[in-house]
mmCIF file of C-alpha atoms (C1' of nucleotides) in Angstrom:
data_model
loop_
_atom_site.group_PDB
_atom_site.id
_atom_site.type_symbol
_atom_site.label_atom_id
_atom_site.label_comp_id
_atom_site.label_asym_id
_atom_site.label_seq_id
_atom_site.Cartn_x
_atom_site.Cartn_y
_atom_site.Cartn_z
ATOM 1 C CA MET A 26 -19.291 -5.823 -26.167
ATOM 2 C CA VAL A 27 -16.495 -5.682 -23.714
ATOM 3 C CA ALA A 28 -17.938 -3.199 -21.223
ATOM 4 C CA PRO A 29 -20.969 -5.247 -20.093
ATOM 5 C CA ASP A 30 -18.900 -8.425 -20.208
ATOM 6 C CA LEU A 31 -16.520 -6.928 -17.667
ATOM 7 C CA ILE A 32 -19.299 -6.668 -15.091
ATOM 8 C CA GLY A 33 -18.679 -9.420 -12.551
ATOM 9 C CA CYS A 34 -15.042 -9.880 -13.519
ATOM 10 C CA LEU A 35 -12.367 -9.501 -10.886
ATOM 11 C CA LEU A 36 -9.649 -6.888 -10.821
ATOM 12 C CA VAL A 37 -6.665 -8.296 -8.972
ATOM 13 C CA LYS A 38 -3.547 -6.499 -7.744
ATOM 14 C CA ARG A 39 -0.419 -8.264 -6.630
ATOM 15 C CA GLN A 40 0.864 -6.777 -3.422
ATOM 16 C CA ALA A 41 3.853 -7.341 -1.213
ATOM 17 C CA LYS A 42 4.250 -10.614 0.676
ATOM 18 C CA GLN A 43 2.258 -12.739 -1.832
ATOM 19 C CA LYS A 44 -0.860 -10.846 -0.868
ATOM 20 C CA LYS A 45 -3.507 -9.969 -3.408
ATOM 21 C CA LEU A 46 -6.019 -7.175 -3.449
ATOM 22 C CA TRP A 47 -9.145 -7.988 -5.406
ATOM 23 C CA GLY A 48 -12.652 -6.800 -6.062
ATOM 24 C CA VAL A 49 -15.550 -7.376 -8.434
ATOM 25 C CA ILE A 50 -16.200 -4.888 -11.217
ATOM 26 C CA VAL A 51 -19.806 -3.709 -10.878
ATOM 27 C CA GLU A 52 -19.965 -0.624 -13.134
ATOM 28 C CA THR A 53 -18.378 0.196 -16.512
ATOM 29 C CA GLU A 54 -18.688 2.634 -19.394
ATOM 30 C CA ALA A 55 -17.658 2.327 -23.037
ATOM 31 C CA TYR A 56 -16.027 5.067 -25.115
ATOM 32 C CA SER A 57 -15.347 5.059 -28.834
ATOM 33 C CA GLN A 58 -13.587 7.329 -31.283
ATOM 34 C CA SER A 59 -16.829 7.492 -33.265
ATOM 35 C CA GLU A 60 -18.517 9.507 -30.534
ATOM 36 C CA PRO A 61 -17.641 12.997 -29.130
ATOM 37 C CA ALA A 62 -17.420 12.093 -25.434
ATOM 38 C CA CYS A 63 -14.364 9.946 -26.185
ATOM 39 C CA HIS A 64 -10.913 11.368 -25.465
ATOM 40 C CA GLY A 65 -9.801 10.160 -28.882
ATOM 41 C CA TYR A 66 -12.647 11.771 -30.794
ATOM 42 C CA ASN A 67 -10.901 14.900 -32.045
ATOM 43 C CA LYS A 68 -7.306 14.021 -32.659
ATOM 44 C CA ARG A 69 -4.512 11.788 -31.598
ATOM 45 C CA THR A 70 -2.325 13.625 -29.063
ATOM 46 C CA PRO A 71 0.297 12.625 -26.477
ATOM 47 C CA LYS A 72 -2.436 12.784 -23.850
ATOM 48 C CA ASN A 73 -4.728 10.218 -25.461
ATOM 49 C CA GLU A 74 -2.089 8.209 -27.301
ATOM 50 C CA THR A 75 -2.612 5.172 -25.066
ATOM 51 C CA LEU A 76 -6.219 4.914 -26.203
ATOM 52 C CA PHE A 77 -4.952 4.378 -29.749
ATOM 53 C CA GLY A 78 -2.521 1.718 -28.626
ATOM 54 C CA PRO A 79 -2.929 -2.058 -28.423
ATOM 55 C CA PRO A 80 -6.001 -3.443 -26.630
ATOM 56 C CA GLY A 81 -5.442 -5.002 -23.231
ATOM 57 C CA ASN A 82 -3.465 -2.109 -21.818
ATOM 58 C CA PHE A 83 -4.543 0.312 -19.126
ATOM 59 C CA TYR A 84 -5.327 3.898 -20.035
ATOM 60 C CA VAL A 85 -4.944 5.967 -16.870
ATOM 61 C CA TYR A 86 -5.428 9.724 -16.768
ATOM 62 C CA LEU A 87 -5.793 12.481 -14.209
ATOM 63 C CA THR A 88 -9.198 14.112 -14.095
ATOM 64 C CA TYR A 89 -10.237 17.362 -12.399
ATOM 65 C CA GLY A 90 -6.674 17.732 -11.252
ATOM 66 C CA MET A 91 -7.080 15.297 -8.392
ATOM 67 C CA TYR A 92 -8.449 11.887 -9.311
ATOM 68 C CA TYR A 93 -7.253 9.179 -11.643
ATOM 69 C CA CYS A 94 -9.551 7.256 -13.947
ATOM 70 C CA VAL A 95 -8.767 3.728 -15.089
ATOM 71 C CA ASN A 96 -9.689 2.384 -18.515
ATOM 72 C CA ILE A 97 -9.042 -0.810 -20.379
ATOM 73 C CA VAL A 98 -8.068 -0.216 -24.000
ATOM 74 C CA THR A 99 -10.192 -2.371 -26.303
ATOM 75 C CA HIS A 100 -10.916 -3.274 -29.925
ATOM 76 C CA LYS A 101 -7.811 -2.570 -32.020
ATOM 77 C CA SER A 102 -4.728 -0.421 -32.396
ATOM 78 C CA ASN A 103 -5.034 2.946 -34.126
ATOM 79 C CA TRP A 104 -8.673 3.202 -33.146
ATOM 80 C CA ALA A 105 -9.585 4.882 -29.855
ATOM 81 C CA ASN A 106 -11.725 2.479 -27.850
ATOM 82 C CA GLY A 107 -11.810 2.001 -24.111
ATOM 83 C CA VAL A 108 -13.829 0.860 -21.142
ATOM 84 C CA LEU A 109 -13.851 3.040 -18.045
ATOM 85 C CA ILE A 110 -13.954 0.993 -14.861
ATOM 86 C CA ARG A 111 -16.319 2.999 -12.677
ATOM 87 C CA SER A 112 -16.975 0.933 -9.566
ATOM 88 C CA ILE A 113 -15.619 -2.123 -7.818
ATOM 89 C CA ALA A 114 -17.014 -4.011 -4.823
ATOM 90 C CA LEU A 115 -14.406 -5.270 -2.364
ATOM 91 C CA PRO A 116 -15.011 -8.126 0.076
ATOM 92 C CA ASN A 117 -15.149 -7.094 3.722
ATOM 93 C CA GLU A 118 -14.816 -3.416 2.976
ATOM 94 C CA ASP A 119 -17.157 -0.444 2.920
ATOM 95 C CA GLU A 120 -19.391 -0.749 -0.151
ATOM 96 C CA ARG A 121 -18.447 2.777 -1.229
ATOM 97 C CA ILE A 122 -14.676 2.426 -0.851
ATOM 98 C CA ALA A 123 -14.247 2.023 -4.627
ATOM 99 C CA SER A 124 -17.595 3.400 -5.811
ATOM 100 C CA GLY A 125 -16.828 5.824 -8.640
ATOM 101 C CA PRO A 126 -13.785 6.005 -10.929
ATOM 102 C CA GLY A 127 -11.762 8.349 -8.717
ATOM 103 C CA LEU A 128 -12.303 6.367 -5.535
ATOM 104 C CA LEU A 129 -11.626 3.094 -7.313
ATOM 105 C CA ALA A 130 -8.285 4.324 -8.620
ATOM 106 C CA LYS A 131 -7.425 5.608 -5.173
ATOM 107 C CA ARG A 132 -8.257 2.326 -3.418
ATOM 108 C CA PHE A 133 -6.224 0.271 -5.882
ATOM 109 C CA GLY A 134 -3.317 2.684 -5.943
ATOM 110 C CA PHE A 135 -3.454 3.612 -9.609
ATOM 111 C CA SER A 136 -1.379 6.473 -10.954
ATOM 112 C CA ARG A 137 -0.010 7.584 -14.317
ATOM 113 C CA ASP A 138 2.727 5.003 -13.789
ATOM 114 C CA PHE A 139 0.283 2.339 -14.887
ATOM 115 C CA ASP A 140 -0.787 4.136 -18.039
ATOM 116 C CA ASN A 141 -0.119 2.058 -21.160
ATOM 117 C CA GLN A 142 0.846 -0.995 -19.076
ATOM 118 C CA PRO A 143 -0.393 -4.408 -20.229
ATOM 119 C CA ILE A 144 -3.012 -6.026 -18.022
ATOM 120 C CA SER A 145 -1.448 -9.382 -17.205
ATOM 121 C CA SER A 146 -0.810 -11.729 -14.314
ATOM 122 C CA LYS A 147 2.859 -11.198 -15.168
ATOM 123 C CA ASN A 148 2.367 -7.629 -13.999
ATOM 124 C CA LYS A 149 0.840 -5.956 -10.990
ATOM 125 C CA PHE A 150 -2.758 -5.945 -12.220
ATOM 126 C CA TRP A 151 -4.844 -8.474 -14.052
ATOM 127 C CA ILE A 152 -8.453 -9.430 -14.725
ATOM 128 C CA VAL A 153 -10.138 -12.715 -13.816
ATOM 129 C CA GLU A 154 -13.117 -14.089 -15.731
ATOM 130 C CA ARG A 155 -16.551 -13.387 -14.407
ATOM 131 C CA MET A 156 -17.998 -15.890 -12.000
ATOM 132 C CA PRO A 157 -20.979 -17.933 -13.313
ATOM 133 C CA ALA A 158 -23.212 -16.766 -10.461
ATOM 134 C CA ILE A 159 -23.065 -13.220 -11.760
ATOM 135 C CA LYS A 160 -24.591 -14.278 -15.066
ATOM 136 C CA MET A 161 -27.897 -14.911 -13.339
ATOM 137 C CA GLN A 162 -28.013 -11.327 -12.065
ATOM 138 C CA THR A 163 -29.578 -8.308 -13.733
ATOM 139 C CA ILE A 164 -27.256 -5.917 -15.520
ATOM 140 C CA ILE A 165 -28.655 -2.446 -16.160
ATOM 141 C CA SER A 166 -27.771 -0.498 -19.293
ATOM 142 C CA THR A 167 -28.089 3.269 -19.039
ATOM 143 C CA THR A 168 -26.510 6.603 -19.969
ATOM 144 C CA ARG A 169 -22.977 7.618 -19.038
ATOM 145 C CA VAL A 170 -22.084 9.906 -16.157
ATOM 146 C CA GLY A 171 -20.260 13.232 -16.070
ATOM 147 C CA ILE A 172 -20.091 13.951 -19.782
ATOM 148 C CA SER A 173 -21.476 16.873 -21.789
ATOM 149 C CA LYS A 174 -21.557 15.296 -25.237
ATOM 150 C CA ALA A 175 -23.266 12.168 -26.554
ATOM 151 C CA LYS A 176 -25.343 12.057 -23.394
ATOM 152 C CA ASP A 177 -28.011 9.979 -25.102
ATOM 153 C CA LEU A 178 -25.899 6.847 -25.609
ATOM 154 C CA SER A 179 -26.658 4.018 -23.182
ATOM 155 C CA TRP A 180 -23.079 2.916 -22.846
ATOM 156 C CA ARG A 181 -22.956 2.442 -19.093
ATOM 157 C CA TRP A 182 -23.612 -0.897 -17.433
ATOM 158 C CA TYR A 183 -23.911 -1.910 -13.816
ATOM 159 C CA LEU A 184 -24.863 -4.788 -11.582
ATOM 160 C CA GLN A 185 -28.274 -3.884 -10.264
ATOM 161 C CA SER A 186 -27.995 -5.910 -7.061
ATOM 162 C CA SER A 187 -24.788 -4.161 -5.963
ATOM 163 C CA ARG A 188 -24.759 -1.284 -3.505
ATOM 164 C CA SER A 189 -21.345 -0.163 -4.798
ATOM 165 C CA VAL A 190 -22.733 1.422 -7.970
ATOM 166 C CA SER A 191 -21.809 5.125 -8.030
ATOM 167 C CA LYS A 192 -24.953 6.480 -9.666
ATOM 168 C CA ARG A 193 -28.129 4.587 -10.376
ATOM 169 C CA ALA A 194 -30.409 4.915 -13.366
ATOM 170 C CA LYS A 195 -33.631 6.863 -12.931
ATOM 171 C CA GLY A 196 -36.167 4.776 -11.080
ATOM 172 C CA ASP A 197 -33.668 2.156 -9.919
ATOM 173 C CA ARG A 198 -33.536 1.987 -6.147
ATOM 174 C CA CYS A 199 -30.432 0.915 -4.281
ATOM 175 C CA PRO A 200 -31.167 -2.599 -2.989
ATOM 176 C CA PRO A 201 -31.503 -2.937 0.789
ATOM 177 C CA LEU A 202 -28.636 -4.549 2.708
ATOM 178 C CA SER A 203 -30.667 -7.692 3.299
ATOM 179 C CA THR A 204 -31.059 -8.568 -0.383
ATOM 180 C CA ALA A 205 -28.003 -6.860 -1.892
ATOM 181 C CA TRP A 206 -25.281 -8.858 -3.607
ATOM 182 C CA LYS A 207 -21.865 -8.921 -1.938
ATOM 183 C CA PRO A 208 -18.491 -10.187 -3.121
ATOM 184 C CA SER A 209 -17.265 -13.152 -1.127
ATOM 185 C CA LEU A 210 -14.084 -15.206 -0.890
ATOM 186 C CA LYS A 211 -15.465 -18.189 -2.797
ATOM 187 C CA GLU A 212 -15.603 -16.020 -5.901
ATOM 188 C CA TYR A 213 -11.858 -16.011 -6.113
ATOM 189 C CA SER A 214 -10.343 -19.489 -6.114
ATOM 190 C "C1'" DT B 4 1.954 33.056 -21.839
ATOM 191 C "C1'" DT B 5 -2.796 32.999 -20.534
ATOM 192 C "C1'" DC B 6 -7.121 30.649 -20.033
ATOM 193 C "C1'" DA B 7 -10.966 27.514 -19.820
ATOM 194 C "C1'" DC B 8 -12.150 22.993 -18.982
ATOM 195 C "C1'" DG B 9 -12.985 18.391 -17.527
ATOM 196 C "C1'" DA B 10 -15.089 10.301 -18.164
ATOM 197 C "C1'" DT B 11 -14.840 13.567 -9.870
ATOM 198 C "C1'" DT B 12 -15.858 13.890 -5.117
ATOM 199 C "C1'" DC B 13 -17.006 16.134 -0.850
ATOM 200 C "C1'" DT B 14 -19.244 19.757 1.721
ATOM 201 C "C1'" DA B 15 -22.818 23.288 2.625
ATOM 202 C "C1'" DA C 15 -24.774 24.776 -5.698
ATOM 203 C "C1'" DG C 16 -19.586 25.313 -5.123
ATOM 204 C "C1'" DA C 17 -15.010 24.342 -4.027
ATOM 205 C "C1'" DA C 18 -10.740 21.823 -4.539
ATOM 206 C "C1'" DT C 19 -6.955 21.301 -7.969
ATOM 207 C "C1'" DC C 20 -3.856 20.763 -12.295
ATOM 208 C "C1'" DG C 21 -2.376 18.979 -16.982
ATOM 209 C "C1'" DT C 22 -3.617 19.867 -21.537
ATOM 210 C "C1'" DG C 23 -4.789 22.206 -25.784
ATOM 211 C "C1'" DA C 24 -6.464 26.202 -27.964
ATOM 212 C "C1'" DA C 25 -6.133 31.046 -28.323
ATOM 213 C "C1'" DG C 26 -3.775 35.517 -28.196
#
DNA sequence: TTCACGATTCTA
DNA sequence: AGAATCGTGAAG
């Protein structure tokens, strides 16, 4: 499964002057054509066309008229499959700066321009493999947020020790600052 | 052409 | 609980 495997991976953006913006993915959700909450469930339209495209591209759309949501297209062409990136923890920044899909897209400067663009270090955005240290941490699997259909599926994953998770599962307390996990420079070599 | 509705977030 | 805000698809 791609969605849980993305937890702990880095999203990197190339900026001006050789600078890079990066953060650790701490919350994701999976969507599939087989299930009614997916944008590609009903029919293939210009709006969701990207989701049917080749895996490894971004699928970026405007939601509620004011926020962008960023997905990674997965699985295979002609089958709607994607992973919504819901939260990212950035080093030396407020833990809520990119907590939630809308805020995340805002912090990283996503817009429709990046829809259907390949995720690659040749381009502006790419993904870096998850750091080994993350593998020792607990990853929670729970239900997805903000949907009205297929609410029962546990297709959301998040890093329990992170305070940047947008919404926690029932009974899961936000870890105190003293014990919480934080992204640090040594995670990006 | 009109209308209802979100894979959200912030404020009261 | 409600507002802000707008592109899309279905309905008339």
